[in-house]
mmCIF file of C-alpha atoms in Angstrom:
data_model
loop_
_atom_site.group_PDB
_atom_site.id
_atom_site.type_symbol
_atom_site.label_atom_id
_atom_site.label_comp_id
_atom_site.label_asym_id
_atom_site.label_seq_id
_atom_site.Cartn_x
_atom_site.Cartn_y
_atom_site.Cartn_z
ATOM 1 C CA UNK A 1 149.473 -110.041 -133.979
ATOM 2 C CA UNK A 2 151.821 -109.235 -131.625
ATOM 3 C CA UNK A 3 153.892 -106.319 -132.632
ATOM 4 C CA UNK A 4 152.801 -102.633 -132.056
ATOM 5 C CA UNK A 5 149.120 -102.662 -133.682
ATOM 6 C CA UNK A 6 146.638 -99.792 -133.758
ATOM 7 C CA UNK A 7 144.847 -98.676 -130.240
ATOM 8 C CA UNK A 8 141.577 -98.007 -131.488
ATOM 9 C CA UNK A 9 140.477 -101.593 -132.084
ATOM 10 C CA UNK A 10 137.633 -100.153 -135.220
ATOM 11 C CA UNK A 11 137.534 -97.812 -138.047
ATOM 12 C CA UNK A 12 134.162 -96.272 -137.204
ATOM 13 C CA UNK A 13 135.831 -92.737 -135.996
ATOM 14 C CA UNK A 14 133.003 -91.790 -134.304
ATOM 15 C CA UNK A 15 132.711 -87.540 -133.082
ATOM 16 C CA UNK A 16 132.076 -89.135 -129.648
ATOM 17 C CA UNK A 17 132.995 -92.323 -127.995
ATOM 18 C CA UNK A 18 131.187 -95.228 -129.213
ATOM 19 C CA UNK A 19 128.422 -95.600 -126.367
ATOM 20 C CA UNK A 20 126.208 -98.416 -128.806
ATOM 21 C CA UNK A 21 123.008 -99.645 -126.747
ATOM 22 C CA UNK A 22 121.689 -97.742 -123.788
ATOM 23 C CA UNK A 23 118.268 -99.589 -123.168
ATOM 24 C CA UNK A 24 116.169 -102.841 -121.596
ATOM 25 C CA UNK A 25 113.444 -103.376 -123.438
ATOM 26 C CA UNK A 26 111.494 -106.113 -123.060
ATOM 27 C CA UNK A 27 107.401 -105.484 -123.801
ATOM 28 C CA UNK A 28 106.255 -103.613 -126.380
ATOM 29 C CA UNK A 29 104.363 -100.350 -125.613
ATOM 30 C CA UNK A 30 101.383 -99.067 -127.933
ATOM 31 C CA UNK A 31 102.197 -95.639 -126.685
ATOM 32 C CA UNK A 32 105.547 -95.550 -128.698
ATOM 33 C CA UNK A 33 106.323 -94.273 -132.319
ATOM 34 C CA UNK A 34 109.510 -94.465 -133.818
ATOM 35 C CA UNK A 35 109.435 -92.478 -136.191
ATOM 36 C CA UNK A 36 112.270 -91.961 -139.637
ATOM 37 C CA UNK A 37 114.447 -88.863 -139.513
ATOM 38 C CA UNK A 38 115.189 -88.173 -143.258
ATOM 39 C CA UNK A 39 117.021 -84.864 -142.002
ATOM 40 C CA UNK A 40 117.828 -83.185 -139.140
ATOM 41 C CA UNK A 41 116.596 -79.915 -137.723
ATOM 42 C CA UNK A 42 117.959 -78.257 -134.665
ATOM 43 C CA UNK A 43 114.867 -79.402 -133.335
ATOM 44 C CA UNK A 44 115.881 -83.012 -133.788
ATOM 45 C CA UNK A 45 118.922 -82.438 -132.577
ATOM 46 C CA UNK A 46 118.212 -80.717 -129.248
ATOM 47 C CA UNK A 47 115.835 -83.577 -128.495
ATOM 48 C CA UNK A 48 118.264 -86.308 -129.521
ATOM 49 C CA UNK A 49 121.018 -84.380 -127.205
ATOM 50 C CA UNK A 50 118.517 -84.707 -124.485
ATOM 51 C CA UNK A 51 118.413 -88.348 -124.526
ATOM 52 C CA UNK A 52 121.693 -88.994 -125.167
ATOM 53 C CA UNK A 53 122.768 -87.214 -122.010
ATOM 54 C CA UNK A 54 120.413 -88.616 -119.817
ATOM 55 C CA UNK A 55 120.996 -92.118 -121.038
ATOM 56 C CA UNK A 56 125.178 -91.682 -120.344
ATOM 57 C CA UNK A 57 124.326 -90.088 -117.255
ATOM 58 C CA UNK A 58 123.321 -93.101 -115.785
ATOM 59 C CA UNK A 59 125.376 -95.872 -117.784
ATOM 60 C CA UNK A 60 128.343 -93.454 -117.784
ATOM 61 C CA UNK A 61 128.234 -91.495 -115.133
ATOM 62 C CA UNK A 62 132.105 -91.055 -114.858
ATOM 63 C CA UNK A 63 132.315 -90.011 -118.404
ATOM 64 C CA UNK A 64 132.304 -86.421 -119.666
ATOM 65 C CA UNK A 65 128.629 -85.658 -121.416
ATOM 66 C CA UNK A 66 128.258 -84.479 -124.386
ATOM 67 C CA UNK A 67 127.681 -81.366 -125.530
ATOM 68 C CA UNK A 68 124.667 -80.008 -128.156
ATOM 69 C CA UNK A 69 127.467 -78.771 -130.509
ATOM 70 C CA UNK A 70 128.979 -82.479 -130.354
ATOM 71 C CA UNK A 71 125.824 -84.256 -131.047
ATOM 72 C CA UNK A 72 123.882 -81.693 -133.855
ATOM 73 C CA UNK A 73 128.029 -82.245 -135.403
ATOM 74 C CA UNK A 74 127.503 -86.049 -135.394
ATOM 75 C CA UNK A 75 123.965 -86.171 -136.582
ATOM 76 C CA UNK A 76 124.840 -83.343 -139.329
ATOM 77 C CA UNK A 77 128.140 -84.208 -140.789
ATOM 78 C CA UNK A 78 128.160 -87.029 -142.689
ATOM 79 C CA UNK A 79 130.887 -89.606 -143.474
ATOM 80 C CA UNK A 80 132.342 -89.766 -146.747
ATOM 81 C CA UNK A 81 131.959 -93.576 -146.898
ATOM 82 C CA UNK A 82 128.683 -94.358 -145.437
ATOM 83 C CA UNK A 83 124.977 -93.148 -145.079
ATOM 84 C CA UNK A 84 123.058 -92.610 -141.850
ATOM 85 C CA UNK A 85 119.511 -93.551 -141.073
ATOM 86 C CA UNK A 86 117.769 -92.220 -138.015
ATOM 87 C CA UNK A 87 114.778 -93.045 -135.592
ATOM 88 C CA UNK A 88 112.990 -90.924 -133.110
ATOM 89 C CA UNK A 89 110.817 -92.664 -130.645
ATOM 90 C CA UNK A 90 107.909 -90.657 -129.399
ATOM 91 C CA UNK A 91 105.641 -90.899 -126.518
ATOM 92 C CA UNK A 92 101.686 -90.084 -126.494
ATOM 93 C CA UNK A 93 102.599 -86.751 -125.085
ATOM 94 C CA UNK A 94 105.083 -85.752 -127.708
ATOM 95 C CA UNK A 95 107.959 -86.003 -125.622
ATOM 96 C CA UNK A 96 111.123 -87.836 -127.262
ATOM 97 C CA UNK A 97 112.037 -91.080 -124.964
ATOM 98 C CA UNK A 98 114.430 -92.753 -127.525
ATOM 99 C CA UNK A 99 116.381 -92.533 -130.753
ATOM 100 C CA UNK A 100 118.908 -95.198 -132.673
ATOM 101 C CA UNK A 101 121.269 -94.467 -135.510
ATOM 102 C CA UNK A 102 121.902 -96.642 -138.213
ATOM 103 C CA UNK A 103 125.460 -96.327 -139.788
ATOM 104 C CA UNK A 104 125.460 -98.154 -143.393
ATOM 105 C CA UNK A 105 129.663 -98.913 -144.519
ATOM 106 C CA UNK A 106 129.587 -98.566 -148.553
ATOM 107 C CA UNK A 107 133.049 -99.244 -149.289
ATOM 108 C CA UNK A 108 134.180 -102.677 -150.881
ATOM 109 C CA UNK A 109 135.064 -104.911 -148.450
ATOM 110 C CA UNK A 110 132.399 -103.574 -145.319
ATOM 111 C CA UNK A 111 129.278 -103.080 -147.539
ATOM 112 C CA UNK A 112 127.746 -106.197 -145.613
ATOM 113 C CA UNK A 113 128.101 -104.209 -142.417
ATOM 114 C CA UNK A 114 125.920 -101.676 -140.148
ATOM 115 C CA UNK A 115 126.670 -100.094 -136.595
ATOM 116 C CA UNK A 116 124.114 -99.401 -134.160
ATOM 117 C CA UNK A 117 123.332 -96.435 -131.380
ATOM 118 C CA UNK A 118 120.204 -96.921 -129.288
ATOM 119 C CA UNK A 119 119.412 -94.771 -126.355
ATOM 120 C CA UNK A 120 116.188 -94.564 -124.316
ATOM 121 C CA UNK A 121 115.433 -92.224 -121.574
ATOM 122 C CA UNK A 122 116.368 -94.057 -117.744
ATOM 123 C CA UNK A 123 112.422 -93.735 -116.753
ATOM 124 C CA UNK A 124 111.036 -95.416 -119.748
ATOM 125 C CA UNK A 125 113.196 -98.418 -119.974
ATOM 126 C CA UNK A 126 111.657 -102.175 -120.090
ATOM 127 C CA UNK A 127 108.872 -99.662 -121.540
ATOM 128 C CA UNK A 128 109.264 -101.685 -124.893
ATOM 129 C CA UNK A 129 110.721 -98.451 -126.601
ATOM 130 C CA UNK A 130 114.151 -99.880 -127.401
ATOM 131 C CA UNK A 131 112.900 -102.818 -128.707
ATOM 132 C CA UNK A 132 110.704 -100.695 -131.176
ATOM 133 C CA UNK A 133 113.983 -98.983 -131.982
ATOM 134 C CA UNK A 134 115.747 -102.421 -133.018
ATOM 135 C CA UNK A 135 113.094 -103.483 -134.854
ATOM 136 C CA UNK A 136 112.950 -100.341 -137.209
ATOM 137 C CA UNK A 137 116.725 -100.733 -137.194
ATOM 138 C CA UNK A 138 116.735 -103.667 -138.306
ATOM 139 C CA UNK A 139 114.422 -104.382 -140.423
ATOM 140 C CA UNK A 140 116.261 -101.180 -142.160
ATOM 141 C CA UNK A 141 119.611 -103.188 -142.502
ATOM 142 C CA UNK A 142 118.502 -105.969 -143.943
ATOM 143 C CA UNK A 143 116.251 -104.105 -146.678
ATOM 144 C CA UNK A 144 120.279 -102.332 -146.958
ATOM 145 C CA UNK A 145 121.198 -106.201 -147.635
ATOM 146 C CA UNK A 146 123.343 -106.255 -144.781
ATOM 147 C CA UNK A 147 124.757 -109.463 -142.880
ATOM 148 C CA UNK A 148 125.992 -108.316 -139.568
ATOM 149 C CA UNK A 149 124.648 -105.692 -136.754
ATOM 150 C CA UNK A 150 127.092 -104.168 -134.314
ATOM 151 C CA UNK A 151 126.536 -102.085 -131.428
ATOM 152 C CA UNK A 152 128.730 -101.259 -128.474
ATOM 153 C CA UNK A 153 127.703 -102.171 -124.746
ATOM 154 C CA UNK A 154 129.112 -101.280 -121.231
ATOM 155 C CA UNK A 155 131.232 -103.994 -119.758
ATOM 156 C CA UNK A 156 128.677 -103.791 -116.983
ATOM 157 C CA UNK A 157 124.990 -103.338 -116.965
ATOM 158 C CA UNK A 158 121.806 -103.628 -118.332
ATOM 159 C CA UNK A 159 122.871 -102.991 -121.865
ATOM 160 C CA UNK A 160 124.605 -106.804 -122.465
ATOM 161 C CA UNK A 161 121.607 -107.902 -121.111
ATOM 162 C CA UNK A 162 119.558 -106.312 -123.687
ATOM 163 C CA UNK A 163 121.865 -107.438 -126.658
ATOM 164 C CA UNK A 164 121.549 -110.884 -125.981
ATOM 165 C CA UNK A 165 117.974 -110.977 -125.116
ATOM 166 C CA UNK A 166 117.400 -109.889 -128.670
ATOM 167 C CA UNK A 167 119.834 -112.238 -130.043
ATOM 168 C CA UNK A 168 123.173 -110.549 -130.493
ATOM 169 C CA UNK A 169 126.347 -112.611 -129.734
ATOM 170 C CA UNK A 170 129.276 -110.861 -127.618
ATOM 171 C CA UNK A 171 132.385 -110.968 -130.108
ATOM 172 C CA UNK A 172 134.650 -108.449 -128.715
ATOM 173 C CA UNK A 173 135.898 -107.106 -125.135
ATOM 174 C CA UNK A 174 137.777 -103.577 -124.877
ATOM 175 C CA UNK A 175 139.645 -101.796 -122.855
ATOM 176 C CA UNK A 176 139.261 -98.447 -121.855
ATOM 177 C CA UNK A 177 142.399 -96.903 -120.569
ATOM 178 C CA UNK A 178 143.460 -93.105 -119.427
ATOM 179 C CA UNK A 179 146.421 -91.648 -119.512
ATOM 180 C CA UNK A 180 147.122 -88.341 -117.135
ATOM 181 C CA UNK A 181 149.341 -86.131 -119.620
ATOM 182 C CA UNK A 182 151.472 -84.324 -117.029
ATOM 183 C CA UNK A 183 152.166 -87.503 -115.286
ATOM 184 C CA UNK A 184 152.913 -89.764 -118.462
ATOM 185 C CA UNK A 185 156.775 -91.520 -119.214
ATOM 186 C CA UNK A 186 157.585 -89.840 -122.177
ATOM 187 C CA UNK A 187 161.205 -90.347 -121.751
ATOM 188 C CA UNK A 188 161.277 -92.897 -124.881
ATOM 189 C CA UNK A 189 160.953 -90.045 -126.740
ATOM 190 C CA UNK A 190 164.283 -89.021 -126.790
ATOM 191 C CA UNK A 191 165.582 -92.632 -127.684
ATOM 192 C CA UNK A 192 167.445 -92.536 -130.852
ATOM 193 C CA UNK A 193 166.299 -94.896 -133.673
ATOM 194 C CA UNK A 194 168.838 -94.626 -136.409
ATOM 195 C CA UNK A 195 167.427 -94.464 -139.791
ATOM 196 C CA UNK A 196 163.901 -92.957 -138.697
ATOM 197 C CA UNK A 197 162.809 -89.486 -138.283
ATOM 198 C CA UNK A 198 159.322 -88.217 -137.058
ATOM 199 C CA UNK A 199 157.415 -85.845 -138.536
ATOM 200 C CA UNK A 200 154.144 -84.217 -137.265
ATOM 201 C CA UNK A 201 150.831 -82.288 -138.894
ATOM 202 C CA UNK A 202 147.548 -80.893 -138.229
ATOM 203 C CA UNK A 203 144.814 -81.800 -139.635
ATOM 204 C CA UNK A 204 144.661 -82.921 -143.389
ATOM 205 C CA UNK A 205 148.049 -84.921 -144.058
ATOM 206 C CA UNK A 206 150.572 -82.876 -146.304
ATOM 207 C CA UNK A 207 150.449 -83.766 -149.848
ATOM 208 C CA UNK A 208 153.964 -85.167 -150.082
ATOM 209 C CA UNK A 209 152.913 -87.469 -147.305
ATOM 210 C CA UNK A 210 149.688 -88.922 -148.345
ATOM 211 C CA UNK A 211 150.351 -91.662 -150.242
ATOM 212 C CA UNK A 212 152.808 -92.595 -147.759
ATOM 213 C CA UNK A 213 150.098 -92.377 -144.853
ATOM 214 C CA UNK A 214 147.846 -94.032 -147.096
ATOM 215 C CA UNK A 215 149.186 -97.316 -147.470
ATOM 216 C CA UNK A 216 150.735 -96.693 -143.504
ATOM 217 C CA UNK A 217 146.800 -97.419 -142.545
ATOM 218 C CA UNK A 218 146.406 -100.101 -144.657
ATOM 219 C CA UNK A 219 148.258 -101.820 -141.904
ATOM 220 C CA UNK A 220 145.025 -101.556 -139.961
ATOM 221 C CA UNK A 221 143.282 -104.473 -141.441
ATOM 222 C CA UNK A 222 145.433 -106.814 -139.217
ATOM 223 C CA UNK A 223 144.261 -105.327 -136.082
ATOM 224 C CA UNK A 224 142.806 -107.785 -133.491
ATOM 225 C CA UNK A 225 139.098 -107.639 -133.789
ATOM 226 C CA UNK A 226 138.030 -110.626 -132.081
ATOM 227 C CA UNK A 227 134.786 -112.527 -133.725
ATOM 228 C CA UNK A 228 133.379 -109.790 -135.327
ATOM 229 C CA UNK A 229 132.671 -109.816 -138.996
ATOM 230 C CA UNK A 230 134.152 -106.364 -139.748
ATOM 231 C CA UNK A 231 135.647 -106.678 -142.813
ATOM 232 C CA UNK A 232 138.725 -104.509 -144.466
ATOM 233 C CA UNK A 233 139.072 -101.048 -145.828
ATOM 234 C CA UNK A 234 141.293 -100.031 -148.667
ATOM 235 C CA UNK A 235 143.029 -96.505 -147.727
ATOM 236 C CA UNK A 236 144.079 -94.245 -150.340
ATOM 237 C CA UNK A 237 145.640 -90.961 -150.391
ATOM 238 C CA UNK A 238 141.289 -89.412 -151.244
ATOM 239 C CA UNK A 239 140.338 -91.784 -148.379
ATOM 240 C CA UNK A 240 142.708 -89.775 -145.792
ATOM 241 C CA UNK A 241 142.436 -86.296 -147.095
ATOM 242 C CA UNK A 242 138.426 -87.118 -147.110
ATOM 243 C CA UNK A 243 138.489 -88.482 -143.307
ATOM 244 C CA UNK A 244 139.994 -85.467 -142.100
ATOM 245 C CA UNK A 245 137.699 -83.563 -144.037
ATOM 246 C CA UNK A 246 134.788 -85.094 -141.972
ATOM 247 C CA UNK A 247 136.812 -84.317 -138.609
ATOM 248 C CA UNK A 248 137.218 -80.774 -139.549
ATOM 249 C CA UNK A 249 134.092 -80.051 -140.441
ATOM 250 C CA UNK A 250 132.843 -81.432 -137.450
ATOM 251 C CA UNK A 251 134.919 -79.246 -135.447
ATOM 252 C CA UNK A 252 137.695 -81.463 -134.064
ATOM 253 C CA UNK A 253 140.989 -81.019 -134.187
ATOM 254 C CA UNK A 254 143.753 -83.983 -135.429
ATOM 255 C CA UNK A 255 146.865 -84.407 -134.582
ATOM 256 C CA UNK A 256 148.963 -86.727 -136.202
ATOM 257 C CA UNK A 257 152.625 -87.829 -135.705
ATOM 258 C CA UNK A 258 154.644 -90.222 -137.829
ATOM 259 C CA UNK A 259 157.490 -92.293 -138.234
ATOM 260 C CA UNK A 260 159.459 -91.730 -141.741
ATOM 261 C CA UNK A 261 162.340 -94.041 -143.078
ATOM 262 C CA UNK A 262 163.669 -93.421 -146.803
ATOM 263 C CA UNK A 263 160.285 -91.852 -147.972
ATOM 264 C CA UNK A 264 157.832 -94.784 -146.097
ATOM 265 C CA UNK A 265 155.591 -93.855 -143.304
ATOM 266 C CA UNK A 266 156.479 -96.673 -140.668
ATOM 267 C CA UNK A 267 153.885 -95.880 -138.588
ATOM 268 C CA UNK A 268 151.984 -93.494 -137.068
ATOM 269 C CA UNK A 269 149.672 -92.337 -134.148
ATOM 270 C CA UNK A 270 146.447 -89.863 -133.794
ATOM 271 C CA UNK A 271 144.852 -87.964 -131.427
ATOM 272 C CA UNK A 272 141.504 -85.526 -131.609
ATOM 273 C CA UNK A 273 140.102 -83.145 -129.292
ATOM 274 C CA UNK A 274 136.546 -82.784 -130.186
ATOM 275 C CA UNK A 275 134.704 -79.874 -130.374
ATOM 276 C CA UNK A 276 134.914 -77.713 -127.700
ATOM 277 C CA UNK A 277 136.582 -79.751 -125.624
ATOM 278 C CA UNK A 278 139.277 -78.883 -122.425
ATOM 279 C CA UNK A 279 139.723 -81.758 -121.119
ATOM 280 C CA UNK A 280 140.116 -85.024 -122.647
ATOM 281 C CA UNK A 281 141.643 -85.798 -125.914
ATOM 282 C CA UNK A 282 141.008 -89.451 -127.464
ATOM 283 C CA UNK A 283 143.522 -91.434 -129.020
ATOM 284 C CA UNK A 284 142.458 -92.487 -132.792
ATOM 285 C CA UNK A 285 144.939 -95.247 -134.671
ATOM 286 C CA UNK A 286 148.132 -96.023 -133.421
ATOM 287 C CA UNK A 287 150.125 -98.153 -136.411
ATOM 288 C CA UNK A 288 153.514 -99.535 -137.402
ATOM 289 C CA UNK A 289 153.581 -101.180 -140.383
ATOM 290 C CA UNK A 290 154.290 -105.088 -140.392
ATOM 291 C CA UNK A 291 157.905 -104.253 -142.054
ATOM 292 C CA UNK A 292 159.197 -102.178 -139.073
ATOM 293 C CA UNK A 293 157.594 -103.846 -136.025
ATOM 294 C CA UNK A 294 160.359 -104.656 -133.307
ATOM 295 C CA UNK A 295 161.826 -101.612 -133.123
ATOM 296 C CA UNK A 296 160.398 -99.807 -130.122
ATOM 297 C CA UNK A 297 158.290 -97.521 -132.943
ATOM 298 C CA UNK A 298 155.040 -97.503 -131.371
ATOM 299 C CA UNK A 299 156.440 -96.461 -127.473
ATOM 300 C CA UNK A 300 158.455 -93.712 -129.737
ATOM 301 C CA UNK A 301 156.108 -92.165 -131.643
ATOM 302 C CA UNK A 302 153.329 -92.185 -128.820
ATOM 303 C CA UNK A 303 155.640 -90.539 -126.599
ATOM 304 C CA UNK A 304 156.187 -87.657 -128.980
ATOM 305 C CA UNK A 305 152.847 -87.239 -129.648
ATOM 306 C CA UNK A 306 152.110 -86.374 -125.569
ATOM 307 C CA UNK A 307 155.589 -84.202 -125.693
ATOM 308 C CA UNK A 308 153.492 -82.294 -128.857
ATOM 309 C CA UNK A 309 149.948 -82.639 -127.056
ATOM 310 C CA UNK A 310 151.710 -80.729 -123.790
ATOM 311 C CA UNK A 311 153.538 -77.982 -125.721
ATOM 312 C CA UNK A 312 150.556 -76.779 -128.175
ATOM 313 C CA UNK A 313 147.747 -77.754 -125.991
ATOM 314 C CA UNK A 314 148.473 -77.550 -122.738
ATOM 315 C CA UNK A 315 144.750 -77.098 -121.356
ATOM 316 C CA UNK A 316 143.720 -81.271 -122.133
ATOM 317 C CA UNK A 317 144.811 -83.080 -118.944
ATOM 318 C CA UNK A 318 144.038 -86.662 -120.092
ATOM 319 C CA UNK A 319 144.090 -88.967 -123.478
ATOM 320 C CA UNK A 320 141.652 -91.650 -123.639
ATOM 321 C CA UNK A 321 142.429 -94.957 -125.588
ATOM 322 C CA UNK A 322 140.698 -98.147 -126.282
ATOM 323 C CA UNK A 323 142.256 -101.557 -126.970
ATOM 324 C CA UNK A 324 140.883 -104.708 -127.631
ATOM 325 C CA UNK A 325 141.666 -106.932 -124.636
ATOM 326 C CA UNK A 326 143.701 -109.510 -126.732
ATOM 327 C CA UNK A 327 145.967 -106.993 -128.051
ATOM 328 C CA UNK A 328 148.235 -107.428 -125.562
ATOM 329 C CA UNK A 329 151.104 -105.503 -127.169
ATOM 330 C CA UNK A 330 149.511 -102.355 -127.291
ATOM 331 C CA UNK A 331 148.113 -102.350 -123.681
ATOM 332 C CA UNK A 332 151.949 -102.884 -122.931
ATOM 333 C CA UNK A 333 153.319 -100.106 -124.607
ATOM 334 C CA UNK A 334 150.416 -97.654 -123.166
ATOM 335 C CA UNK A 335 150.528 -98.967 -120.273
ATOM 336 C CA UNK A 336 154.138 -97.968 -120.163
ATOM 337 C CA UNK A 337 153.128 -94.674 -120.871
ATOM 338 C CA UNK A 338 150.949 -94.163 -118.025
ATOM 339 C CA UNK A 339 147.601 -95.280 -119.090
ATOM 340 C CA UNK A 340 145.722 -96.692 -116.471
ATOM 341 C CA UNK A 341 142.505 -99.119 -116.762
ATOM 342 C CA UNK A 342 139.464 -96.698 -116.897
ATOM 343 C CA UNK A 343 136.253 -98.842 -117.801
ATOM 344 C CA UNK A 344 135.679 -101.718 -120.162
ATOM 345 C CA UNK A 345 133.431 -101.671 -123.345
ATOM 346 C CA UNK A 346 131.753 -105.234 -125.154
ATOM 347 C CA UNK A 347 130.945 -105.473 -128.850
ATOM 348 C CA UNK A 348 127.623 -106.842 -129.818
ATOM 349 C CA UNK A 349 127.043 -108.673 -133.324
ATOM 350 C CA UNK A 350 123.845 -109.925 -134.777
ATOM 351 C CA UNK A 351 123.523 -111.869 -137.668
ATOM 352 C CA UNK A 352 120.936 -111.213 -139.902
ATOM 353 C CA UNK A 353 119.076 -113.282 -142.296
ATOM 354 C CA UNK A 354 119.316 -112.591 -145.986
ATOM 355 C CA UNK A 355 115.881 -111.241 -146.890
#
């Protein structure tokens, strides 16, 4: 592809930035349980916090942590279009050293797939706890019948290491870029595109407008995405209404700008500000449609959307954005923005036997 695609190179929408496998696990400790989370008490979710934090504190140290409210949201709220299984790993003491998330994709079209988080706590890495974790994981997935594993790594460290030690193949490199919003070119948005008009909600699309938006990220399912075996997704005006839902109750706040022409949604971008959150937004699809690519669209409606993210919240200083490294149009037209290269992310697949 090489007209104006989306930025986010999955569909996952993830509360918090994907952070996949935080661990290096390589013997196997008797002193570990992981044990199944069939719900989630604030318990749970305090402990899981704690391990998440200190895991990105030293893989991510750069990157904001995430808060309790963030994390209990993410364990809690459940997608509309996939189930969650959960693992605590426990050491002899009590103490929680580890957890992994299993997300299982029911829709037609990704119900061969599952997505992986694994953290372990810095000081009990190579402890054999994150292998425990994969193992419960997966032996979970393929009882689900699923083909393919994902999980996302840091471009560097230990956690590529890990992935391909346990026989995951690297099948997609990402970009991580940041854009400072009172510094970015938004000048394009005053460019005049005859024909076109933009148009701009909160939150769940307007009625009028979902069917519109609907088959608008449809589009999606050409977006670069490298080896991996992810699939397609068929949008419909439920499917949007429903994923908004799911931000909502979560907390986070979408914004979403469009591009109308004669009743058609030519494309679109998204933004959320999670939870409690004052000072980074994160950029969710950017999209124009195959049938009104050339046109300067995507520069256009991105620009607006930073006029819009200035004027009603003027507290978030930067947008983060993720592309896929080979989709070299869209690292163009953000990079003529303002975004800047801020850290790189690899995707992880592992292919799993039919049981």
């Amino acid at each position: 592809m090489t007209q104006s695609g989306p930025d986010h190179p999955n569909r996952i929408h993830p509360a918090l930035p994907r952070t996949g496998i935080r661990a290096i696990s390589t013997q196997e400790s008797p002193i570990i349980t992981a044990v199944a989370l069939p719900q989630i008490s604030t318990e749970d979710a305090t402990a899981w916090h704690a391990v998440v934090a200190a895991s990105l504190a030293v893989d991510l140290p750069q990157e904001p942590q995430p808060t309790f409210e963030q994390i209990h949201a993410q364990l809690t709220v459940t997608g509309r279009h996939d189930r969650r299984l959960r693992w605590l790993a426990t050491a002899a003491d009590g103490s929680v050293v580890g957890v992994a998330g299993l997300r299982l994709f029911t829709s037609p079209g990704q119900s061969h797939l599952a997505e992986l988080e694994l953290h372990v706590t810095p000081d009990q890495r190579r402890s054999g706890v994150g292998s425990q974790l994969l193992a419960a994981a997966v032996k979970a997935a393929q009882a689900e019948q699923r083909r393919s594993l994902v999980a996302a790594a840091p471009g560097d460290g230990p956690s590529g290491a890990f992935c391909t030690a346990h026989g995951f193949r690297r099948v997609l490199a990402l970009d991580h870029l940041l854009l400072d919003v009172a510094d970015a070119d938004t000048a394009e948005a005053d460019t005049e595109h005859p024909g076109y008009e933009l148009a701009g909600w909160t939150g769940t699309v307007p009625d009028d407008l979902a069917e519109a938006f609907a088959a608008a990220k449809n589009s999606m399912n050409d977006m670069p995405m490298g080896d991996m075996d992810y699939g397609s997704m068929t949008w419909t005006a439920d499917r949007v209404r429903a994923m908004a839902e799911v931000l909502a109750d979560r907390g986070d706040l979408l914004l979403t700008t469009a591009v109308l022409r004669k009743g058609e949604m030519a494309g679109y971008t998204e933004i959320v500000i999670r939870a409690g959150e004052t000072l980074r937004a994160l950029q969710y699809d950017t999209v124009v449609v195959p049938a009104h690519r050339g046109h300067g669209l995507g520069l256009w409606v991105k620009a607006e959307m930073v006029r819009r993210l200035r004027a009603e919240h003027p507290g978030i200083e930067e947008i983060e954005t993720d592309n896929a490294q080979e989709n070299t149009h869209m690292l163009a037209v953000n990079r003529r923005l303002g975004f800047r290269f801020h850290r790189s992310t690899h995707e992880y697949q592992l292919d799993l036997p039919a049981n």
